[in-house]
Amino acid sequence: MTFIDTHCHLDGEEFNQDRIEVIQRAREAGCKAIFLPAIDQPSSKRILDLCQQYPGFLFPMVGLHPEEVRSDWREQLEMIAPLLYPQSFQLPLPLERAGGEAAGRRLLAIGEVGLDYYWSREFEHEQLEAFEQQVQWSVETRLPLMIHCRKAQNEMVHLLRRYEHELPGGVFHCFTGNEKEAAELLQFDRFVLGIGGVFTFKKSHLPEVLPAVVPLDRIVLETDAPYMAPVPHRGQRNESAYVCHIITRMAEAYQVSEEEICRQTNQNVVRIFGELNDKEY
Ligand SMILES: [Zn+2]
């Protein structure tokens, strides 16, 4: 039984003391790949360096997280863009400069990007603009999107609809919504929902919501480590090895075997991100 953790902040300082052991435990638990989302330019660079040390196991994304968007978002994106597009350029990008082949082999996805109005709407407009620019990067590079969305589904869906037919696909990461919200997101047929530790929480409605409206071919597994640790590790630092607890709970909820959860979600990863063996990092 093997699984993939599609969202893990393994570059975070929470892992500075024991990153090697965390990776080792993940492998022993059956994890066959870990995808690393960036939150800003420094983390994008850190992640590229880290993934180079574990080729074929760690896979990098680059992007600007909505909670990191401030008034200087343009400068931020100008610093991230060269990681996507090998040549220097001015925004907005001409299509023929798109990274295409070169970027596609080096990077797994653009992320994490999106909208987050949970704490504040102070940079609401900046978030929208930064998100849209990165959605356009996805269209141009054909790299899928790793999307973070909190208290902003209407705004996000509205923006994504305008690019719906051009986007290569992606993940709505850390989905915790209701049936109606799930159904709305599934209308983007090249996208899947990222499901993590919340699924195992005692009061979570996800074990009812998901089997009712989300077929198993629309789910990928994730930790969002170091956050969102599943039961029985709730409240502790999360890590990729703990995905097995999500698998167990999901198998119960969907009334299928754990192997079937792994088989389906691994297959979904390949559909969204491509064959991992083909990627050279
Ligand atoms: Zn994240």
PDB file of N, CA and C in Angstrom, residues 206-276:
ATOM      1  N   LEU A 206     -17.042  15.868   7.146  1.00  0.00           N
ATOM      2  CA  LEU A 206     -16.511  15.358   5.870  1.00  0.00           C
ATOM      3  C   LEU A 206     -16.804  13.873   5.622  1.00  0.00           C
ATOM      4  N   PRO A 207     -16.760  13.003   6.670  1.00  0.00           N
ATOM      5  CA  PRO A 207     -17.055  11.587   6.392  1.00  0.00           C
ATOM      6  C   PRO A 207     -18.477  11.345   5.877  1.00  0.00           C
ATOM      7  N   GLU A 208     -19.387  12.321   6.077  1.00  0.00           N
ATOM      8  CA  GLU A 208     -20.725  12.195   5.475  1.00  0.00           C
ATOM      9  C   GLU A 208     -20.800  12.944   4.146  1.00  0.00           C
ATOM     10  N   VAL A 209     -20.232  14.141   4.145  1.00  0.00           N
ATOM     11  CA  VAL A 209     -20.317  15.009   2.960  1.00  0.00           C
ATOM     12  C   VAL A 209     -19.642  14.364   1.747  1.00  0.00           C
ATOM     13  N   LEU A 210     -18.428  13.868   1.935  1.00  0.00           N
ATOM     14  CA  LEU A 210     -17.666  13.416   0.774  1.00  0.00           C
ATOM     15  C   LEU A 210     -18.291  12.207   0.070  1.00  0.00           C
ATOM     16  N   PRO A 211     -18.589  11.116   0.806  1.00  0.00           N
ATOM     17  CA  PRO A 211     -19.183   9.976   0.090  1.00  0.00           C
ATOM     18  C   PRO A 211     -20.497  10.336  -0.610  1.00  0.00           C
ATOM     19  N   ALA A 212     -21.211  11.346  -0.082  1.00  0.00           N
ATOM     20  CA  ALA A 212     -22.496  11.718  -0.681  1.00  0.00           C
ATOM     21  C   ALA A 212     -22.323  12.391  -2.042  1.00  0.00           C
ATOM     22  N   VAL A 213     -21.302  13.207  -2.203  1.00  0.00           N
ATOM     23  CA  VAL A 213     -21.207  13.996  -3.442  1.00  0.00           C
ATOM     24  C   VAL A 213     -19.865  13.930  -4.175  1.00  0.00           C
ATOM     25  N   VAL A 214     -18.848  13.366  -3.535  1.00  0.00           N
ATOM     26  CA  VAL A 214     -17.518  13.376  -4.173  1.00  0.00           C
ATOM     27  C   VAL A 214     -17.060  11.949  -4.491  1.00  0.00           C
ATOM     28  N   PRO A 215     -17.042  11.562  -5.762  1.00  0.00           N
ATOM     29  CA  PRO A 215     -16.539  10.225  -6.095  1.00  0.00           C
ATOM     30  C   PRO A 215     -15.044  10.120  -5.811  1.00  0.00           C
ATOM     31  N   LEU A 216     -14.575   8.908  -5.569  1.00  0.00           N
ATOM     32  CA  LEU A 216     -13.170   8.722  -5.192  1.00  0.00           C
ATOM     33  C   LEU A 216     -12.196   9.137  -6.281  1.00  0.00           C
ATOM     34  N   ASP A 217     -12.670   9.271  -7.501  1.00  0.00           N
ATOM     35  CA  ASP A 217     -11.733   9.703  -8.543  1.00  0.00           C
ATOM     36  C   ASP A 217     -11.550  11.229  -8.563  1.00  0.00           C
ATOM     37  N   ARG A 218     -12.099  11.903  -7.529  1.00  0.00           N
ATOM     38  CA  ARG A 218     -11.927  13.362  -7.441  1.00  0.00           C
ATOM     39  C   ARG A 218     -11.243  13.788  -6.130  1.00  0.00           C
ATOM     40  N   ILE A 219     -10.492  12.873  -5.529  1.00  0.00           N
ATOM     41  CA  ILE A 219      -9.842  13.163  -4.247  1.00  0.00           C
ATOM     42  C   ILE A 219      -8.349  12.854  -4.321  1.00  0.00           C
ATOM     43  N   VAL A 220      -7.540  13.744  -3.727  1.00  0.00           N
ATOM     44  CA  VAL A 220      -6.139  13.406  -3.453  1.00  0.00           C
ATOM     45  C   VAL A 220      -5.893  13.607  -1.960  1.00  0.00           C
ATOM     46  N   LEU A 221      -4.871  12.914  -1.447  1.00  0.00           N
ATOM     47  CA  LEU A 221      -4.558  12.954  -0.015  1.00  0.00           C
ATOM     48  C   LEU A 221      -3.489  13.998   0.261  1.00  0.00           C
ATOM     49  N   GLU A 222      -3.550  14.579   1.461  1.00  0.00           N
ATOM     50  CA  GLU A 222      -2.553  15.582   1.824  1.00  0.00           C
ATOM     51  C   GLU A 222      -2.456  15.678   3.337  1.00  0.00           C
ATOM     52  N   THR A 223      -1.328  16.258   3.809  1.00  0.00           N
ATOM     53  CA  THR A 223      -1.230  16.536   5.248  1.00  0.00           C
ATOM     54  C   THR A 223      -1.423  18.010   5.554  1.00  0.00           C
ATOM     55  N   ASP A 224      -0.877  18.899   4.714  1.00  0.00           N
ATOM     56  CA  ASP A 224      -0.705  20.315   5.049  1.00  0.00           C
ATOM     57  C   ASP A 224       0.223  20.434   6.259  1.00  0.00           C
ATOM     58  N   ALA A 225       1.088  19.441   6.444  1.00  0.00           N
ATOM     59  CA  ALA A 225       2.052  19.460   7.556  1.00  0.00           C
ATOM     60  C   ALA A 225       2.898  20.733   7.464  1.00  0.00           C
ATOM     61  N   PRO A 226       3.247  21.328   8.615  1.00  0.00           N
ATOM     62  CA  PRO A 226       3.122  20.813   9.987  1.00  0.00           C
ATOM     63  C   PRO A 226       1.751  21.016  10.615  1.00  0.00           C
ATOM     64  N   TYR A 227       0.801  21.535   9.867  1.00  0.00           N
ATOM     65  CA  TYR A 227      -0.528  21.827  10.424  1.00  0.00           C
ATOM     66  C   TYR A 227      -1.468  20.629  10.242  1.00  0.00           C
ATOM     67  N   MET A 228      -2.647  20.720  10.871  1.00  0.00           N
ATOM     68  CA  MET A 228      -3.776  19.839  10.570  1.00  0.00           C
ATOM     69  C   MET A 228      -3.528  18.362  10.831  1.00  0.00           C
ATOM     70  N   ALA A 229      -2.770  18.034  11.875  1.00  0.00           N
ATOM     71  CA  ALA A 229      -2.483  16.619  12.141  1.00  0.00           C
ATOM     72  C   ALA A 229      -3.776  15.844  12.384  1.00  0.00           C
ATOM     73  N   PRO A 230      -3.888  14.655  11.811  1.00  0.00           N
ATOM     74  CA  PRO A 230      -5.093  13.848  11.990  1.00  0.00           C
ATOM     75  C   PRO A 230      -5.135  13.212  13.383  1.00  0.00           C
ATOM     76  N   VAL A 231      -6.312  12.808  13.805  1.00  0.00           N
ATOM     77  CA  VAL A 231      -6.464  11.970  14.992  1.00  0.00           C
ATOM     78  C   VAL A 231      -5.705  10.672  14.710  1.00  0.00           C
ATOM     79  N   PRO A 232      -4.901  10.101  15.594  1.00  0.00           N
ATOM     80  CA  PRO A 232      -4.727  10.433  17.019  1.00  0.00           C
ATOM     81  C   PRO A 232      -3.575  11.402  17.310  1.00  0.00           C
ATOM     82  N   HIS A 233      -3.143  12.168  16.335  1.00  0.00           N
ATOM     83  CA  HIS A 233      -2.027  13.102  16.570  1.00  0.00           C
ATOM     84  C   HIS A 233      -2.509  14.541  16.604  1.00  0.00           C
ATOM     85  N   ARG A 234      -3.810  14.728  16.661  1.00  0.00           N
ATOM     86  CA  ARG A 234      -4.377  16.079  16.598  1.00  0.00           C
ATOM     87  C   ARG A 234      -3.715  17.010  17.606  1.00  0.00           C
ATOM     88  N   GLY A 235      -3.336  18.207  17.129  1.00  0.00           N
ATOM     89  CA  GLY A 235      -2.697  19.177  18.013  1.00  0.00           C
ATOM     90  C   GLY A 235      -1.183  19.105  17.975  1.00  0.00           C
ATOM     91  N   GLN A 236      -0.652  17.971  17.494  1.00  0.00           N
ATOM     92  CA  GLN A 236       0.804  17.848  17.382  1.00  0.00           C
ATOM     93  C   GLN A 236       1.268  18.317  16.014  1.00  0.00           C
ATOM     94  N   ARG A 237       2.583  18.316  15.823  1.00  0.00           N
ATOM     95  CA  ARG A 237       3.115  18.609  14.497  1.00  0.00           C
ATOM     96  C   ARG A 237       2.724  17.470  13.546  1.00  0.00           C
ATOM     97  N   ASN A 238       2.247  17.829  12.400  1.00  0.00           N
ATOM     98  CA  ASN A 238       1.844  16.818  11.415  1.00  0.00           C
ATOM     99  C   ASN A 238       3.035  16.391  10.572  1.00  0.00           C
ATOM    100  N   GLU A 239       2.959  15.207   9.967  1.00  0.00           N
ATOM    101  CA  GLU A 239       3.990  14.768   9.015  1.00  0.00           C
ATOM    102  C   GLU A 239       3.387  13.735   8.070  1.00  0.00           C
ATOM    103  N   SER A 240       4.091  13.496   6.970  1.00  0.00           N
ATOM    104  CA  SER A 240       3.515  12.697   5.882  1.00  0.00           C
ATOM    105  C   SER A 240       3.142  11.278   6.304  1.00  0.00           C
ATOM    106  N   ALA A 241       3.874  10.711   7.246  1.00  0.00           N
ATOM    107  CA  ALA A 241       3.576   9.338   7.684  1.00  0.00           C
ATOM    108  C   ALA A 241       2.152   9.225   8.228  1.00  0.00           C
ATOM    109  N   TYR A 242       1.593  10.341   8.714  1.00  0.00           N
ATOM    110  CA  TYR A 242       0.267  10.306   9.335  1.00  0.00           C
ATOM    111  C   TYR A 242      -0.873  10.203   8.318  1.00  0.00           C
ATOM    112  N   VAL A 243      -0.557  10.271   7.047  1.00  0.00           N
ATOM    113  CA  VAL A 243      -1.610  10.128   6.023  1.00  0.00           C
ATOM    114  C   VAL A 243      -2.339   8.786   6.191  1.00  0.00           C
ATOM    115  N   CYS A 244      -1.641   7.794   6.742  1.00  0.00           N
ATOM    116  CA  CYS A 244      -2.277   6.478   6.908  1.00  0.00           C
ATOM    117  C   CYS A 244      -3.548   6.572   7.762  1.00  0.00           C
ATOM    118  N   HIS A 245      -3.599   7.509   8.716  1.00  0.00           N
ATOM    119  CA  HIS A 245      -4.806   7.655   9.541  1.00  0.00           C
ATOM    120  C   HIS A 245      -5.977   8.214   8.727  1.00  0.00           C
ATOM    121  N   ILE A 246      -5.653   9.060   7.777  1.00  0.00           N
ATOM    122  CA  ILE A 246      -6.703   9.606   6.908  1.00  0.00           C
ATOM    123  C   ILE A 246      -7.236   8.485   5.998  1.00  0.00           C
ATOM    124  N   ILE A 247      -6.318   7.677   5.506  1.00  0.00           N
ATOM    125  CA  ILE A 247      -6.711   6.566   4.629  1.00  0.00           C
ATOM    126  C   ILE A 247      -7.662   5.610   5.353  1.00  0.00           C
ATOM    127  N   THR A 248      -7.318   5.281   6.589  1.00  0.00           N
ATOM    128  CA  THR A 248      -8.153   4.355   7.367  1.00  0.00           C
ATOM    129  C   THR A 248      -9.573   4.896   7.526  1.00  0.00           C
ATOM    130  N   ARG A 249      -9.660   6.164   7.898  1.00  0.00           N
ATOM    131  CA  ARG A 249     -10.975   6.783   8.134  1.00  0.00           C
ATOM    132  C   ARG A 249     -11.753   6.914   6.827  1.00  0.00           C
ATOM    133  N   MET A 250     -11.041   7.212   5.760  1.00  0.00           N
ATOM    134  CA  MET A 250     -11.704   7.392   4.466  1.00  0.00           C
ATOM    135  C   MET A 250     -12.235   6.052   3.943  1.00  0.00           C
ATOM    136  N   ALA A 251     -11.463   5.002   4.165  1.00  0.00           N
ATOM    137  CA  ALA A 251     -11.905   3.673   3.730  1.00  0.00           C
ATOM    138  C   ALA A 251     -13.205   3.297   4.444  1.00  0.00           C
ATOM    139  N   GLU A 252     -13.291   3.621   5.732  1.00  0.00           N
ATOM    140  CA  GLU A 252     -14.526   3.356   6.493  1.00  0.00           C
ATOM    141  C   GLU A 252     -15.692   4.151   5.909  1.00  0.00           C
ATOM    142  N   ALA A 253     -15.455   5.428   5.678  1.00  0.00           N
ATOM    143  CA  ALA A 253     -16.537   6.310   5.217  1.00  0.00           C
ATOM    144  C   ALA A 253     -17.037   5.909   3.829  1.00  0.00           C
ATOM    145  N   TYR A 254     -16.117   5.522   2.959  1.00  0.00           N
ATOM    146  CA  TYR A 254     -16.505   5.153   1.589  1.00  0.00           C
ATOM    147  C   TYR A 254     -16.842   3.668   1.461  1.00  0.00           C
ATOM    148  N   GLN A 255     -16.616   2.939   2.563  1.00  0.00           N
ATOM    149  CA  GLN A 255     -16.861   1.496   2.581  1.00  0.00           C
ATOM    150  C   GLN A 255     -16.135   0.767   1.460  1.00  0.00           C
ATOM    151  N   VAL A 256     -14.863   1.085   1.353  1.00  0.00           N
ATOM    152  CA  VAL A 256     -13.973   0.364   0.439  1.00  0.00           C
ATOM    153  C   VAL A 256     -12.711   0.012   1.234  1.00  0.00           C
ATOM    154  N   SER A 257     -11.802  -0.739   0.609  1.00  0.00           N
ATOM    155  CA  SER A 257     -10.575  -1.108   1.315  1.00  0.00           C
ATOM    156  C   SER A 257      -9.596   0.078   1.312  1.00  0.00           C
ATOM    157  N   GLU A 258      -8.637   0.012   2.221  1.00  0.00           N
ATOM    158  CA  GLU A 258      -7.594   1.046   2.243  1.00  0.00           C
ATOM    159  C   GLU A 258      -6.793   1.016   0.947  1.00  0.00           C
ATOM    160  N   GLU A 259      -6.601  -0.184   0.411  1.00  0.00           N
ATOM    161  CA  GLU A 259      -5.880  -0.321  -0.869  1.00  0.00           C
ATOM    162  C   GLU A 259      -6.596   0.441  -1.973  1.00  0.00           C
ATOM    163  N   GLU A 260      -7.925   0.364  -1.940  1.00  0.00           N
ATOM    164  CA  GLU A 260      -8.703   1.045  -2.977  1.00  0.00           C
ATOM    165  C   GLU A 260      -8.564   2.577  -2.853  1.00  0.00           C
ATOM    166  N   ILE A 261      -8.556   3.076  -1.622  1.00  0.00           N
ATOM    167  CA  ILE A 261      -8.330   4.515  -1.407  1.00  0.00           C
ATOM    168  C   ILE A 261      -6.976   4.913  -2.003  1.00  0.00           C
ATOM    169  N   CYS A 262      -5.957   4.124  -1.721  1.00  0.00           N
ATOM    170  CA  CYS A 262      -4.611   4.433  -2.226  1.00  0.00           C
ATOM    171  C   CYS A 262      -4.555   4.350  -3.741  1.00  0.00           C
ATOM    172  N   ARG A 263      -5.120   3.291  -4.285  1.00  0.00           N
ATOM    173  CA  ARG A 263      -5.080   3.094  -5.742  1.00  0.00           C
ATOM    174  C   ARG A 263      -5.742   4.270  -6.455  1.00  0.00           C
ATOM    175  N   GLN A 264      -6.938   4.622  -5.993  1.00  0.00           N
ATOM    176  CA  GLN A 264      -7.690   5.703  -6.636  1.00  0.00           C
ATOM    177  C   GLN A 264      -6.975   7.044  -6.516  1.00  0.00           C
ATOM    178  N   THR A 265      -6.538   7.365  -5.290  1.00  0.00           N
ATOM    179  CA  THR A 265      -5.943   8.697  -5.087  1.00  0.00           C
ATOM    180  C   THR A 265      -4.598   8.799  -5.812  1.00  0.00           C
ATOM    181  N   ASN A 266      -3.837   7.690  -5.864  1.00  0.00           N
ATOM    182  CA  ASN A 266      -2.574   7.727  -6.616  1.00  0.00           C
ATOM    183  C   ASN A 266      -2.843   7.938  -8.103  1.00  0.00           C
ATOM    184  N   GLN A 267      -3.862   7.283  -8.580  1.00  0.00           N
ATOM    185  CA  GLN A 267      -4.236   7.429  -9.996  1.00  0.00           C
ATOM    186  C   GLN A 267      -4.659   8.884 -10.285  1.00  0.00           C
ATOM    187  N   ASN A 268      -5.376   9.486  -9.345  1.00  0.00           N
ATOM    188  CA  ASN A 268      -5.805  10.874  -9.523  1.00  0.00           C
ATOM    189  C   ASN A 268      -4.605  11.823  -9.577  1.00  0.00           C
ATOM    190  N   VAL A 269      -3.610  11.521  -8.764  1.00  0.00           N
ATOM    191  CA  VAL A 269      -2.397  12.352  -8.768  1.00  0.00           C
ATOM    192  C   VAL A 269      -1.755  12.333 -10.153  1.00  0.00           C
ATOM    193  N   VAL A 270      -1.658  11.159 -10.739  1.00  0.00           N
ATOM    194  CA  VAL A 270      -1.038  11.045 -12.058  1.00  0.00           C
ATOM    195  C   VAL A 270      -1.862  11.805 -13.106  1.00  0.00           C
ATOM    196  N   ARG A 271      -3.175  11.723 -12.982  1.00  0.00           N
ATOM    197  CA  ARG A 271      -4.037  12.425 -13.946  1.00  0.00           C
ATOM    198  C   ARG A 271      -3.828  13.944 -13.870  1.00  0.00           C
ATOM    199  N   ILE A 272      -3.691  14.457 -12.665  1.00  0.00           N
ATOM    200  CA  ILE A 272      -3.548  15.911 -12.491  1.00  0.00           C
ATOM    201  C   ILE A 272      -2.112  16.370 -12.753  1.00  0.00           C
ATOM    202  N   PHE A 273      -1.142  15.655 -12.205  1.00  0.00           N
ATOM    203  CA  PHE A 273       0.245  16.136 -12.222  1.00  0.00           C
ATOM    204  C   PHE A 273       1.120  15.433 -13.260  1.00  0.00           C
ATOM    205  N   GLY A 274       0.632  14.362 -13.858  1.00  0.00           N
ATOM    206  CA  GLY A 274       1.438  13.599 -14.810  1.00  0.00           C
ATOM    207  C   GLY A 274       2.199  12.492 -14.098  1.00  0.00           C
ATOM    208  N   GLU A 275       2.853  11.631 -14.895  1.00  0.00           N
ATOM    209  CA  GLU A 275       3.654  10.537 -14.335  1.00  0.00           C
ATOM    210  C   GLU A 275       4.856  11.122 -13.610  1.00  0.00           C
ATOM    211  N   LEU A 276       5.018  10.774 -12.348  1.00  0.00           N
ATOM    212  CA  LEU A 276       6.124  11.361 -11.587  1.00  0.00           C
ATOM    213  C   LEU A 276       7.480  10.876 -12.097  1.00  0.00           C
TER     214      LEU A 276
END
